[in-house]
Amino acid sequence: MTFSILSIITEITAQISGDFEDFIIENISIDSRSMQNNSGTLFFALKGQNHDAHAYIGELIESGVRCFVVDHIPNDVKDKALFLIVSDTTLALQQTAKYYRKLFHFPVIGITGSNGKTIVKEWLNFLLSSHYSIVRSPKSYNSQVGVPLSIFGANENHNLGIFEAGISQKGEMEKLAAIIQPNIGVFTHIGTAHDDGFENQSEKIAEKVRLFKNCEVVVLQKNEEVEKHIVNAVFTWSFIDNEATVYAEKIAEKDDGVTKLNVFYNGNSFCVTIPFEDAVSLSNAMHCISVLLYLNVDVQTIINSVQNLYPVEIRLQAKKGINNCVLIDDSYSSDYQSLKMALDFLEQQKQYQKKTIILSDIFQGGLPIEQLYKKVALAIQNNKIDRVIVIGETISKYLKELPNVISFHSTAKFLKQFNTESFQNETILIKGARSFNFDEIVVLLEEKNHETVLEINLDAIVHNLNFYKSKVKSTTKIMVMVKAFGYGNGGFEIAKLLEHNKVDYLGVAFADEGIELRKAGIKLPIMVLNPENSSFNAMIAYDLEPEIYSITGLKAFLKLVKEKNIASYPIHIKLDTGMHRLGFEEAQLPELISLLKNNNFVQIKSVFSHLAASDDTSFDDFTKLQFSRFTDYSNEVINALEIKPIRHILNTSGIFNYSNMQLEMVRLGIGLYGVGNSQIENSNLQNVSTLKSVISQIRIIKEGESIGYSRKYRVDQEIRVATIPIGYADGIRRAWGNEKGYVLIKNQKATILGNICMDMMMVDVTNIDCKPSDEVIVFGDYLKVTEIAKAIETIAYEVLTGISKRVKRVYYKN
C-alpha cells in the first residue's frame, strides 16, 4: 500500500511552503543519519528535550530528500525543498500513521503490559506465521514514535498485525490506541516498570487498558484488579483458578528443561510441552496459547508449534570478531523492517570502511517476492555494502545481479567453504531467519573469550547523554570523556556512538588513546588532557589537540610547531583554580600571555579549569570561588590576547549541580556511563554496564572443611558452593570477597565465600535452585557498581575502570 504527500496534508493540518509536487512516499524517516534517506523519503523533523532534527535538514537535502514535515523552516534551507509546516511534528507523525492504519482492514492484535510485550509478540508471530501474513513491531518499537514507525511497515499483502504499546505516563495510551486500533487485546503483566509516571498502580492499569477501548476481547492472566478496569469481553487464563477461560496445571516436572501442562478449555483438555521452566516464560507461553485458542487454531497445531518456542533475542549486538573484525549479531530474524534497522546500526558501529553482510532469505515481508527483494537490494546498495553473502535459494535467485554478491543455498554449504582468512579488518552484519541457524556463523566469526562478558547498553548511553544535554542550553557544546578505555566500557565503540550522536569533542587522558581512536576512524576533535612532551610529534601526526598546563610544556610544543612550520595548531589552556593538580596558576599568567602574544603557530581553542568538589554541595562556597577565579583568570588571558576561545569548567556533577556555570562547553564523564554522585542524579540515569559470568561447577562442602586460599572461610554446616570463572585478574577486587560481597543468581544473593582468586570466586548457593552454566550477575541493574564501591571503600570509577580488557565486551541496542 502506498500513499502520497497530497493525501496527508489535510490529516496533519499542514501549510505548504515551496514548489508543490505530489509524489508517492516510499520511506518515512525521523533519523537524519540513516543511509536509507533518499528522494522517496518523507522526513519528519522531530524535536525533543535534547535534540532538534531541523538542524540537519540541509544535510538531508544534499542526500536527495526533498520533502519535510517541520514546525519551522530554518533560514539556511528556505526555498530549497518542499516543507509541510505543522505545529507539532511528533503529533503529525502520529496523525500520518493513524491515517495509514485506516487504509487496512485486517485484524490487529494490540499488546501492552509492564513486561513480556516483545516476547509475546515475537512468539505469536512465530506461532501464527503459517496461518497469516503478519506485520509486527520491529524489535521493541512500542513508544510514541516507535508505534507509528511500526505501522508504516504494513502493506496490502498482510492479513494480520501484531503491535506492542508501551507507556510511561498518563495521556500516552490514547494516542497509541488511535494508531494501532486493535481488534484483539493482550495484557501481559502488571509490574513496577514506569511506576514513577503514575500516582498508583490502579491509575497505571487504567491508562494501559485504554489500548483495548474498541477491542472485541482482551486476553490476560485472570486478575481481578486488572479486570475491573476492562469494559470489553475478557478471555482469561490461570494456573490456580479453574474458573478462568483457560486453565492449566503442571504435570510432574522432570529436570530436563521443559514443562508439561494440561490445558483445559471449553470442556476439553490437551497436553502441551513448553521448552522452558521459569515462571515468566510459562506465563508468556500461556498468553500465546490463549490467543491461539481464541482464534480457533487447531489444538494439534498448537501442541506441535508451542513445543518449538525459543528464547527471543531482541537486541542488536556488536561483538569483537576474528582477524580484527566487528560483528553485528542479528542472527535470529530476517524481515525487511528489521533489516533497515540493522543496516543503520551497522553504519553506526562500523570500525572499518569495508562492510560485509551475511543475509538469509527474507520472511514475513508481506510484499510480492520480486518487489520485496528489489527493496532489499536497494537498502543494501544505499548502505554501500562492499560484500554481500546471501544464503538461501530464494535470496540467491533475486540478488544475484548485485555487485560483489556471493551465494550459498544453505548455511551448511557456507560453513563447508568457510575460510577464516577471508574475513579481515571489516564490519560484518550477520542477519538471518532462525531456521537458517546463523548462530553457527556467529560462533565461527566471534573472537573466542571465556564466559565472562561485560554487556554495554548503547541505548542507556544515549539516554544518559540526552539527560545531561537537557541540563544545558542547546548552544552549549559537549565534550565527552572516553579516557581509560571509556571508563572500562570500551574506547572505539563508545566514541563511534558519540560521533553518531553528534557530540562536539572527545577527551582522552593520553595520546595513545587518541591515536587508537584515530586509527579506528573517529573524526571528531579529540583533546588529550595529560599529554607528555614526548608524545607531541605523534599528536600532531594524528590531529590530536593537547591540553597545555605548564610553561615547560607550552615552550616545548611551540618549539615543535615552529620547526614543522605549522600555523594555528589547536591547543587548550588549563588554568588551576583550586584543584591543584595541573594548570597555570595566577602568578604564571603574565608569562603565559607573553609566550602566546602575537604567536600564529598555535590557536587557543579553549580555556578551561576543573572543579574539585562539584559533587558535594557542602563545598558550594569553594565551587563558586573556583568559578570566580576562572572568570578572572580566563578574562585576563582572553582580553590580553584578544581571542574568543571556548570556555569550560563543568564536569559531570558540575553539569547536574551548577548548570548556571556552563559557559560555552561542558565536559561529561562518569555520568554518561550511568553513575552520578547523588541519589537524585542517579535516579535520572540508566545502568549502562552489566558484568555477567556463569556457574562453572557446584559442589557440596561438608562441615569442618574450608574454602579458598588461606582457608579464609570455614564451613560450620554442610553447604552448596558454586564456582564462578571470574576473579581479581578480571577486575573484581579481593576486598569484595570474604562474605562482604555477593553476586546474583536467579535474582537471589549468593554470598562470596573466602578470598577471591585470580580467575575464580566461590559463592554460597545453598538456598538457590541453580545448576552449572546458569547466569551470574556480578554487577548491573540490581547490583550497582556504586554499592560495590561503597562496601569496599572506593569509588565507582575504580570499579568500572578496573574491569580487565580480557573480559569480552558486547555492545547492544534494543
Tab-separated table of N, CA and C in Angstrom, residues 294-345:
chain	number	residue	atom	x	y	z
A	294	TYR	N	-8.411	-18.570	21.166
A	294	TYR	CA	-9.458	-17.608	20.805
A	294	TYR	C	-9.623	-17.525	19.290
A	295	LEU	N	-8.502	-17.637	18.558
A	295	LEU	CA	-8.544	-17.561	17.101
A	295	LEU	C	-8.935	-18.890	16.458
A	296	ASN	N	-9.294	-19.873	17.305
A	296	ASN	CA	-9.745	-21.187	16.825
A	296	ASN	C	-8.670	-21.933	16.038
A	297	VAL	N	-7.419	-21.731	16.422
A	297	VAL	CA	-6.349	-22.521	15.820
A	297	VAL	C	-6.489	-23.966	16.287
A	298	ASP	N	-6.301	-24.901	15.388
A	298	ASP	CA	-6.448	-26.327	15.689
A	298	ASP	C	-5.549	-26.732	16.863
A	299	VAL	N	-6.106	-27.509	17.804
A	299	VAL	CA	-5.373	-27.903	19.003
A	299	VAL	C	-4.092	-28.643	18.665
A	300	GLN	N	-4.128	-29.542	17.701
A	300	GLN	CA	-2.925	-30.289	17.349
A	300	GLN	C	-1.838	-29.356	16.809
A	301	THR	N	-2.255	-28.325	16.088
A	301	THR	CA	-1.293	-27.339	15.600
A	301	THR	C	-0.649	-26.600	16.773
A	302	ILE	N	-1.465	-26.270	17.781
A	302	ILE	CA	-0.931	-25.612	18.980
A	302	ILE	C	0.092	-26.521	19.660
A	303	ILE	N	-0.269	-27.786	19.840
A	303	ILE	CA	0.637	-28.736	20.502
A	303	ILE	C	1.956	-28.834	19.742
A	304	ASN	N	1.883	-28.917	18.420
A	304	ASN	CA	3.088	-29.094	17.601
A	304	ASN	C	3.971	-27.853	17.594
A	305	SER	N	3.342	-26.676	17.596
A	305	SER	CA	4.136	-25.457	17.446
A	305	SER	C	4.684	-24.921	18.760
A	306	VAL	N	3.914	-25.045	19.847
A	306	VAL	CA	4.354	-24.484	21.128
A	306	VAL	C	5.632	-25.160	21.628
A	307	GLN	N	5.791	-26.442	21.330
A	307	GLN	CA	6.993	-27.141	21.793
A	307	GLN	C	8.268	-26.613	21.123
A	308	ASN	N	8.109	-25.805	20.071
A	308	ASN	CA	9.261	-25.252	19.358
A	308	ASN	C	9.520	-23.779	19.677
A	309	LEU	N	8.873	-23.264	20.716
A	309	LEU	CA	9.171	-21.891	21.136
A	309	LEU	C	10.650	-21.774	21.496
A	310	TYR	N	11.187	-20.580	21.378
A	310	TYR	CA	12.632	-20.390	21.511
A	310	TYR	C	12.917	-19.100	22.282
A	311	PRO	N	14.103	-18.988	22.870
A	311	PRO	CA	14.467	-17.721	23.532
A	311	PRO	C	14.509	-16.595	22.509
A	312	VAL	N	13.968	-15.459	22.861
A	312	VAL	CA	13.909	-14.324	21.942
A	312	VAL	C	15.059	-13.377	22.241
A	313	GLU	N	15.872	-13.117	21.235
A	313	GLU	CA	16.940	-12.136	21.367
A	313	GLU	C	16.499	-10.891	20.602
A	314	ILE	N	16.094	-9.851	21.315
A	314	ILE	CA	15.559	-8.661	20.655
A	314	ILE	C	16.617	-7.578	20.493
A	315	ARG	N	17.846	-7.876	20.890
A	315	ARG	CA	18.870	-6.838	20.874
A	315	ARG	C	19.788	-7.000	19.669
A	316	LEU	N	20.170	-5.897	19.094
A	316	LEU	CA	21.259	-5.881	18.138
A	316	LEU	C	22.549	-5.808	18.926
A	317	GLN	N	23.487	-6.723	18.665
A	317	GLN	CA	24.707	-6.792	19.462
A	317	GLN	C	25.939	-6.598	18.587
A	318	ALA	N	26.869	-5.794	19.067
A	318	ALA	CA	28.162	-5.624	18.413
A	318	ALA	C	29.203	-6.387	19.223
A	319	LYS	N	29.926	-7.289	18.556
A	319	LYS	CA	30.886	-8.143	19.238
A	319	LYS	C	32.229	-8.076	18.523
A	320	LYS	N	33.275	-8.412	19.251
A	320	LYS	CA	34.596	-8.463	18.647
A	320	LYS	C	34.751	-9.769	17.891
A	321	GLY	N	35.188	-9.679	16.634
A	321	GLY	CA	35.315	-10.861	15.803
A	321	GLY	C	36.758	-11.252	15.568
A	322	ILE	N	36.942	-12.332	14.838
A	322	ILE	CA	38.285	-12.803	14.497
A	322	ILE	C	38.941	-11.825	13.529
A	323	ASN	N	40.263	-11.876	13.460
A	323	ASN	CA	41.037	-11.126	12.471
A	323	ASN	C	40.676	-9.639	12.435
A	324	ASN	N	40.497	-9.077	13.619
A	324	ASN	CA	40.264	-7.637	13.722
A	324	ASN	C	38.939	-7.203	13.107
A	325	CYS	N	37.940	-8.058	13.175
A	325	CYS	CA	36.613	-7.735	12.645
A	325	CYS	C	35.673	-7.323	13.776
A	326	VAL	N	34.589	-6.630	13.414
A	326	VAL	CA	33.492	-6.340	14.333
A	326	VAL	C	32.260	-7.043	13.790
A	327	LEU	N	31.556	-7.784	14.651
A	327	LEU	CA	30.349	-8.494	14.245
A	327	LEU	C	29.116	-7.760	14.757
A	328	ILE	N	28.131	-7.575	13.904
A	328	ILE	CA	26.806	-7.125	14.319
A	328	ILE	C	25.920	-8.359	14.276
A	329	ASP	N	25.545	-8.852	15.451
A	329	ASP	CA	24.811	-10.119	15.556
A	329	ASP	C	23.308	-9.858	15.607
A	330	ASP	N	22.636	-10.190	14.515
A	330	ASP	CA	21.170	-10.134	14.453
A	330	ASP	C	20.707	-11.433	13.791
A	331	SER	N	21.135	-12.535	14.396
A	331	SER	CA	21.066	-13.836	13.737
A	331	SER	C	19.779	-14.606	14.008
A	332	TYR	N	18.730	-13.905	14.461
A	332	TYR	CA	17.507	-14.629	14.804
A	332	TYR	C	16.265	-14.117	14.083
A	333	SER	N	16.427	-13.152	13.192
A	333	SER	CA	15.243	-12.663	12.485
A	333	SER	C	15.664	-12.152	11.121
A	334	SER	N	14.736	-12.217	10.184
A	334	SER	CA	15.036	-11.732	8.841
A	334	SER	C	13.756	-11.232	8.195
A	335	ASP	N	13.462	-9.970	8.401
A	335	ASP	CA	12.349	-9.318	7.725
A	335	ASP	C	12.820	-7.940	7.293
A	336	TYR	N	12.089	-7.331	6.382
A	336	TYR	CA	12.569	-6.107	5.744
A	336	TYR	C	12.705	-4.946	6.730
A	337	GLN	N	11.726	-4.784	7.627
A	337	GLN	CA	11.792	-3.671	8.573
A	337	GLN	C	13.026	-3.758	9.471
A	338	SER	N	13.260	-4.943	10.042
A	338	SER	CA	14.402	-5.081	10.946
A	338	SER	C	15.725	-5.037	10.185
A	339	LEU	N	15.702	-5.388	8.880
A	339	LEU	CA	16.917	-5.269	8.072
A	339	LEU	C	17.357	-3.811	7.989
A	340	LYS	N	16.404	-2.911	7.760
A	340	LYS	CA	16.753	-1.489	7.684
A	340	LYS	C	17.351	-1.004	9.008
A	341	MET	N	16.789	-1.449	10.129
A	341	MET	CA	17.313	-1.071	11.437
A	341	MET	C	18.729	-1.601	11.625
A	342	ALA	N	18.953	-2.845	11.209
A	342	ALA	CA	20.271	-3.463	11.374
A	342	ALA	C	21.316	-2.767	10.510
A	343	LEU	N	20.929	-2.339	9.313
A	343	LEU	CA	21.873	-1.620	8.443
A	343	LEU	C	22.253	-0.274	9.046
A	344	ASP	N	21.290	0.401	9.674
A	344	ASP	CA	21.611	1.661	10.353
A	344	ASP	C	22.577	1.424	11.511
A	345	PHE	N	22.365	0.338	12.257
A	345	PHE	CA	23.256	0.017	13.383
A	345	PHE	C	24.645	-0.352	12.875
